Coordinates of C-alpha atoms and ligand atoms in Angstrom, one line a residue:
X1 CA 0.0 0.0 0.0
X2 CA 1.4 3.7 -1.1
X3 CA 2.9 5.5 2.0
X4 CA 2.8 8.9 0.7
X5 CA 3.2 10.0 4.8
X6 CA 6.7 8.5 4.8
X7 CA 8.3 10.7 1.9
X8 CA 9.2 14.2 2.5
X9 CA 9.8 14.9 -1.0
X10 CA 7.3 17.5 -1.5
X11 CA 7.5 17.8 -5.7
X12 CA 6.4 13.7 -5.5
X13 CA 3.7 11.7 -4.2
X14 CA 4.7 8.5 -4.1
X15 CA 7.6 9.1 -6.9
X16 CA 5.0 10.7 -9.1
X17 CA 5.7 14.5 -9.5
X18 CA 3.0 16.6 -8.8
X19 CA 3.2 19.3 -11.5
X20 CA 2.9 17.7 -14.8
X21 CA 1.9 18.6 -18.2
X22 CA -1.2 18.0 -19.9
X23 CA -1.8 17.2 -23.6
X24 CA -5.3 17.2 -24.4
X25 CA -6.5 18.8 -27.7
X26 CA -2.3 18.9 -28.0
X27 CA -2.8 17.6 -31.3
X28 CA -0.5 19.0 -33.9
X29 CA 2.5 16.7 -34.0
X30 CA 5.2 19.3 -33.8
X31 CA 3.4 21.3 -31.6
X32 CA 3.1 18.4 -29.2
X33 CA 6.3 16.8 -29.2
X34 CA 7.6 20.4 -29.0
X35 CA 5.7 21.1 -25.6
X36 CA 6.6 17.8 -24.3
X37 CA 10.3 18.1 -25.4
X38 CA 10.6 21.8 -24.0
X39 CA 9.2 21.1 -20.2
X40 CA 10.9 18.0 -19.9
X41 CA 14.1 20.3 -20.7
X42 CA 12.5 22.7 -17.9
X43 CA 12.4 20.4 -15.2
X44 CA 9.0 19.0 -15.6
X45 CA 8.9 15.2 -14.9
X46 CA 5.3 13.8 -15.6
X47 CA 3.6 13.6 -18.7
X48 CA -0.4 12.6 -19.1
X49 CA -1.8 12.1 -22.2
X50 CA -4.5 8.9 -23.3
X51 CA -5.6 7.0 -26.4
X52 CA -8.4 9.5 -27.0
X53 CA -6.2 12.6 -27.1
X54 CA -4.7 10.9 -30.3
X55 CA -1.2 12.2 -30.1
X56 CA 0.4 9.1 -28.2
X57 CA 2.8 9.1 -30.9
X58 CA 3.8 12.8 -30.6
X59 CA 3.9 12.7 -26.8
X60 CA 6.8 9.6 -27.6
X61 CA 8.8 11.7 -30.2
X62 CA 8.7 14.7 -27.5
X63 CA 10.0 12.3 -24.8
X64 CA 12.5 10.7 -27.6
X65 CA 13.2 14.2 -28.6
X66 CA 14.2 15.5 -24.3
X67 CA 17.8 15.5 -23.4
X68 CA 16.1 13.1 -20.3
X69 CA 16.8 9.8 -20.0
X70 CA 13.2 7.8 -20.6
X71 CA 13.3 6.1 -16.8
X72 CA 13.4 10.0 -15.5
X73 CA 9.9 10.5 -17.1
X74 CA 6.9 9.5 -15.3
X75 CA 4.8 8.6 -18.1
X76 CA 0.8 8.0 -18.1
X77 CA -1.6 7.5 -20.3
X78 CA -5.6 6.3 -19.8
X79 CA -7.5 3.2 -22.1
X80 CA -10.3 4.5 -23.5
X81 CA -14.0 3.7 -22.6
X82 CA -14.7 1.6 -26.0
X83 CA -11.3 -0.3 -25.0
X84 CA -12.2 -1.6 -21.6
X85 CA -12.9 -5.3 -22.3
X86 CA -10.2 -7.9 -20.8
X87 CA -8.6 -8.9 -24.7
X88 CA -8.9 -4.8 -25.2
X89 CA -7.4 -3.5 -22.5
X90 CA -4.3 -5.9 -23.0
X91 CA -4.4 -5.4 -26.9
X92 CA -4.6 -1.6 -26.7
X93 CA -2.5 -1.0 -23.8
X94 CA 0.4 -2.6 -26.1
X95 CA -0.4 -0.1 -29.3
X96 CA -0.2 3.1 -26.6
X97 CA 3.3 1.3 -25.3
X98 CA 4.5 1.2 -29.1
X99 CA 2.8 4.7 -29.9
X100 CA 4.7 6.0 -27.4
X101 CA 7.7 4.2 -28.0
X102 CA 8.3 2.8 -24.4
X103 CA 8.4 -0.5 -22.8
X104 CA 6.1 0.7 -20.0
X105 CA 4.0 3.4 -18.6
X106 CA 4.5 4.5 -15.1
X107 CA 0.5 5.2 -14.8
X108 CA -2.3 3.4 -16.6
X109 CA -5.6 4.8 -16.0
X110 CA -9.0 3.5 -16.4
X111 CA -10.2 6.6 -18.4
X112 CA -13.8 7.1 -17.2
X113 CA -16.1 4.4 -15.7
X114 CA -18.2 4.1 -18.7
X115 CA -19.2 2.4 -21.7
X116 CA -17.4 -0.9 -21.5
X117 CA -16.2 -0.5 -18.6
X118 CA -17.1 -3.7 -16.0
X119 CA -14.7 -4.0 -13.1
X120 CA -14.8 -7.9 -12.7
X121 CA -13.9 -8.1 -16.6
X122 CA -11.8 -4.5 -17.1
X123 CA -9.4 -4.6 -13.9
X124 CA -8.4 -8.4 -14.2
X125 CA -6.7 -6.6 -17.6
X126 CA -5.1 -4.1 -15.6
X127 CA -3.5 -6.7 -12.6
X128 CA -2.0 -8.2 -15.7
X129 CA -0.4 -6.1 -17.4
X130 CA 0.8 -4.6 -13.8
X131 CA 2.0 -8.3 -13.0
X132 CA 3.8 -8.2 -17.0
X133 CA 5.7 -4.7 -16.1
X134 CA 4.5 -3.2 -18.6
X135 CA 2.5 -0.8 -15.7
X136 CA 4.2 0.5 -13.0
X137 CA 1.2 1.8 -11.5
X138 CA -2.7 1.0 -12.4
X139 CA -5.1 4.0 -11.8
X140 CA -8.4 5.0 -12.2
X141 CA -10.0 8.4 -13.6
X142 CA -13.3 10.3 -13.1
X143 CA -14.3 7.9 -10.5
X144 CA -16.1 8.5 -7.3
X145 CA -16.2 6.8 -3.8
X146 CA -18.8 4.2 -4.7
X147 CA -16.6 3.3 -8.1
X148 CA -13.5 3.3 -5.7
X149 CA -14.5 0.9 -3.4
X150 CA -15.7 -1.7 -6.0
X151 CA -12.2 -0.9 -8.0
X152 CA -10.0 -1.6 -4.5
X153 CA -11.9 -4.7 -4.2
X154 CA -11.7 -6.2 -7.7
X155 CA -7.8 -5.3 -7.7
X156 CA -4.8 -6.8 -6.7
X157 CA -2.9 -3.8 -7.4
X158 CA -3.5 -0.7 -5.5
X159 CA -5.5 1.5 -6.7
X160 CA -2.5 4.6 -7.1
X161 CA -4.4 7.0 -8.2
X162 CA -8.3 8.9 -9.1
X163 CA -7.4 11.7 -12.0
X164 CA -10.3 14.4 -11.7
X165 CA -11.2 17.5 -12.5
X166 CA -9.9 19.9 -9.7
X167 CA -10.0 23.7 -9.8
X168 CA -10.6 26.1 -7.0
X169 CA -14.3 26.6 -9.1
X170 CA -14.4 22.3 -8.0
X171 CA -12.7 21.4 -5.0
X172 CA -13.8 17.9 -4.3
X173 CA -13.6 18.0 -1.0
X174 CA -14.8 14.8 -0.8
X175 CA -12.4 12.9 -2.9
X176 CA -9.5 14.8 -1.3
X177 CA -11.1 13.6 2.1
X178 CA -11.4 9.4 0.0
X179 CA -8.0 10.1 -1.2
X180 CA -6.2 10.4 2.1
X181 CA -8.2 7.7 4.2
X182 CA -7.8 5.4 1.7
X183 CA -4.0 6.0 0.2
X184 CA -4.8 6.8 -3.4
X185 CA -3.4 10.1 -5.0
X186 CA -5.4 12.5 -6.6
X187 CA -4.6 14.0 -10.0
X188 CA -6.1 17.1 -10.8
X189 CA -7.3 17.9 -14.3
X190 CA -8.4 21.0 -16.1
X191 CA -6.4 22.6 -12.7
X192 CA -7.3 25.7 -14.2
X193 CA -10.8 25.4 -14.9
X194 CA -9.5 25.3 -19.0
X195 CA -9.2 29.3 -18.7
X196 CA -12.1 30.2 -16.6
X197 CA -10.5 30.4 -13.0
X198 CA -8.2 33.6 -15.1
X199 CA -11.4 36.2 -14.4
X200 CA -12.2 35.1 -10.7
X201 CA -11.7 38.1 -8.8
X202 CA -10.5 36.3 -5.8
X203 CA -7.7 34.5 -7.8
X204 CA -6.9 37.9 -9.5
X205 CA -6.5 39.6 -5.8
X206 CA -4.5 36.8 -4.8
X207 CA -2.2 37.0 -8.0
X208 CA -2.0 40.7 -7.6
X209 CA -0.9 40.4 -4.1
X210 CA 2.3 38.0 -5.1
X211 CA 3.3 39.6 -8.6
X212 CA 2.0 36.0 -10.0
X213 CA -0.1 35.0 -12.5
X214 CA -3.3 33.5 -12.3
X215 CA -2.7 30.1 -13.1
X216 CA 0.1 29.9 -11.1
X217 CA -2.3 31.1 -8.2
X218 CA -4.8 28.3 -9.2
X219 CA -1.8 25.5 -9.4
X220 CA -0.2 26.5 -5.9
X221 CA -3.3 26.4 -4.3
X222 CA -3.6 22.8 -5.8
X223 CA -0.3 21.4 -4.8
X224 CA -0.6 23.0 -1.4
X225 CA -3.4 20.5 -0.5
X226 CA -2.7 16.8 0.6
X227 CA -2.4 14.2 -1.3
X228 CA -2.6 16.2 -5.2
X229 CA -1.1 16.8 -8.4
X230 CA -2.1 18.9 -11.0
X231 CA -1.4 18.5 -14.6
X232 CA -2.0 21.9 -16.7
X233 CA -2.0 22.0 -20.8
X234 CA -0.4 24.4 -22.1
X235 CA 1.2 24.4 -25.6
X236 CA 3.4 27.3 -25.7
X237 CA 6.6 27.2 -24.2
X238 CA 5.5 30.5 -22.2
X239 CA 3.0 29.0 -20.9
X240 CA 4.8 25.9 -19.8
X241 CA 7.3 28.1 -17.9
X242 CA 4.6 30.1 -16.6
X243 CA 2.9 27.1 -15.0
X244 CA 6.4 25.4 -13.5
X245 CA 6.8 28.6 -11.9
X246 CA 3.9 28.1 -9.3
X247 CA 6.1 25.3 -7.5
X248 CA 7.7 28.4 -5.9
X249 CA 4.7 30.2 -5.0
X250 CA 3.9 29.7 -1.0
X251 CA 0.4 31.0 -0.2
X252 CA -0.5 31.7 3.0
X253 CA -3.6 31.2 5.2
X254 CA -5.2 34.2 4.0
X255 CA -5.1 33.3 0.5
X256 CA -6.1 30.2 0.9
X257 CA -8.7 31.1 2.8
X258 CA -9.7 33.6 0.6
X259 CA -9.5 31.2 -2.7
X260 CA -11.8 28.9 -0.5
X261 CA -14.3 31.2 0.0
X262 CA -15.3 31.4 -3.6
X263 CA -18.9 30.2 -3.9
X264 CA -19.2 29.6 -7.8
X265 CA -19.1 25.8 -8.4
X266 CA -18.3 25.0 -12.2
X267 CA -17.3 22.0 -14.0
X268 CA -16.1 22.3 -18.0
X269 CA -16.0 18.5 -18.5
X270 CA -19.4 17.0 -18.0
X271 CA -20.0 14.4 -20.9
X272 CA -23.3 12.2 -20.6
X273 CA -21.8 9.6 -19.7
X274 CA -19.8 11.0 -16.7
X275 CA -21.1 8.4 -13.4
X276 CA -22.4 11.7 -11.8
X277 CA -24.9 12.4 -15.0
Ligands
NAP301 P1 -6.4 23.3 -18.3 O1 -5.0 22.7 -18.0 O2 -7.2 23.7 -17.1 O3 -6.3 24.6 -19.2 C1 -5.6 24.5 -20.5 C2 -5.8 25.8 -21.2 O4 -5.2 26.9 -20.4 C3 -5.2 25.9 -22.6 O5 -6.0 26.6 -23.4 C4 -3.9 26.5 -22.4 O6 -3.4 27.3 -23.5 C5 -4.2 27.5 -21.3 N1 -3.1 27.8 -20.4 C6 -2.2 26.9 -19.8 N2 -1.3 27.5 -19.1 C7 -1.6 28.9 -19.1 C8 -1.0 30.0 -18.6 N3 0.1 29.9 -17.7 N4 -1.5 31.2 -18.8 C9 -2.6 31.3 -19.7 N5 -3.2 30.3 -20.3 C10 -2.7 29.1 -20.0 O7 -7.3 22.3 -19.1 P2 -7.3 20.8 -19.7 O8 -6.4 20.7 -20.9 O9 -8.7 20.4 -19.8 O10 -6.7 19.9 -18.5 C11 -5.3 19.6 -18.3 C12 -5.0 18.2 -18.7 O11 -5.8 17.3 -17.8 C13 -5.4 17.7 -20.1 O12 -4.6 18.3 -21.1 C14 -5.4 16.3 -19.9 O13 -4.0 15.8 -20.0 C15 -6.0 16.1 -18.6 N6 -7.5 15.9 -18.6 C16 -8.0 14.6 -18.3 C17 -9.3 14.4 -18.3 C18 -9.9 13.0 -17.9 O14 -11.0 12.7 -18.2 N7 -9.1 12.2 -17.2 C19 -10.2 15.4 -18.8 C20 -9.7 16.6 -19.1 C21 -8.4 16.9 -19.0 P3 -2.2 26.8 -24.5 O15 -2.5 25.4 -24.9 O16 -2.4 27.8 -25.6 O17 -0.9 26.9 -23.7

């Protein structure tokens, strides 16, 4: 079981770094293995893309690309809903691992409990290829407690992680609360709201106050809490080194207490077939 109390390496949880980059809609294949490529060579050390962002193979040429040695990279990417059987999980796991030219992923994730996914039949797939080495870690995204508890049952593997969207405009309070009593990571996505937390006035005040931008307001305030890690897309290199910059921005009690007053609950990634529609 993870023992994420023990390390007091505050960039990792459990040897996964806790700012990483994003890469959905990262499309275009320079543009993508460019990004990847250029905050690797910043410092950045965790990568998340999936089969549905279609740019597996750019994210690999980005990492191919780095002047960082491939075991440096923690590397994650999710198996689609349609792909969720036992035979596809193992099948299409492999085509990511070629895709992205590796011999393993550090994270696999469940992408959303949907479609065809079926624990009894989905996660059997996952303890293999976890038993195989070609998964370091097995994870789950967009999952909530009740999903969670049926997961840790069905698994052999611990459950490492729940990847969810996180934003101080969605706090989930309550999967930050699941997250610590039961050991399993939580990775934020869309950490900034995909644009929108930029014209909160609270966030503004808060950036105002320490010369720093908004999203590096909305990322600090993420990695300040227990237990998460926050992976931001951004596609230009001054964004990138925009974003990194928030590992050195320390709010205080007052800003976090002012960021946690905001009242306005907002989610920008609400398919139909999310569990909580
Ligand atoms: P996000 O990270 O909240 O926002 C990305 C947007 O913000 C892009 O338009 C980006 O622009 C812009 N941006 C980034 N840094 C900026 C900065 N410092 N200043 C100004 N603008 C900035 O949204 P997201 O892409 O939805 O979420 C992040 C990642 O989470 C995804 O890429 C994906 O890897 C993951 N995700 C997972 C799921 C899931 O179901 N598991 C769902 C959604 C997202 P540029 O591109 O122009 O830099």
């Amino acid at each position: 079981m993870a023992q994420r109390e023990d390390s007091s390496d505050q960039s990792q949880l459990d040897g996964m770094p806790r700012l990483g980059l994003g890469t959905w809609e990262n499309t275009d294949a320079g543009t993508c293995a460019d990004s990847v490529r250029q905050a690797l060579e910043m410092g950045y050390r965790h990568i998340d893309t999936a089969q549905a962002y279609d740019n597996e193979a750019h994210v690999g040429e980005g990492i191919a690309q780095a002047d960082v040695d491939r075991e440096e990279v923690f590397l994650a990417t999710k198996i689609w809903t349609s792909n969720l059987s036992y035979d596809d999980v193992i099948h299409t796991a492999k085509e990511s691992l070629d895709k992205l030219g590796v011999d393993y992923v550090d994270l696999l994730y469940v992408h959303w409990p949907a479609n065809e996914y079926n624990p009894e039949d989905t996660l059997p797939a996952f303890d293999q290829l976890y038993d195989d080495g070609l998964v370091e870690n097995v994870g789950v995204s967009n999952f909530e407690p009740r999903h969670l508890d049926e997961a840790q049952e069905v698994l052999d593997a611990p459950v490492f992680a729940n990847q969810v969207e996180m934003h101080p405009l969605l706090p989930q309070d309550e999967l930050v609360e699941y997250g610590r009593e039961n050991d399993v990571n939580l990775v934020a996505y869309s950490p900034l709201a995909r644009g929108k937390v930029f014209d909160v006035p609270e966030i503004q005040q808060v950036a105002e106050k320490h010369d720093a931008s908004e999203a590096q307001v909305s990322l600090a305030w993420l990695l300040q809490r227990d237990g998460v890690a926050a992976i931001p897309k951004a596609s230009s290199e001054a964004h990138i080194r925009d974003n990194w910059g928030a590992r050195g921005l320390e709010l205080d009690a007052e800003d976090v207490e002012k960021i946690e007053s905001i009242e306005t609950r907002e989610r920008q990634v609400d398919p139909d077939f999310a569990p909580w529609n």
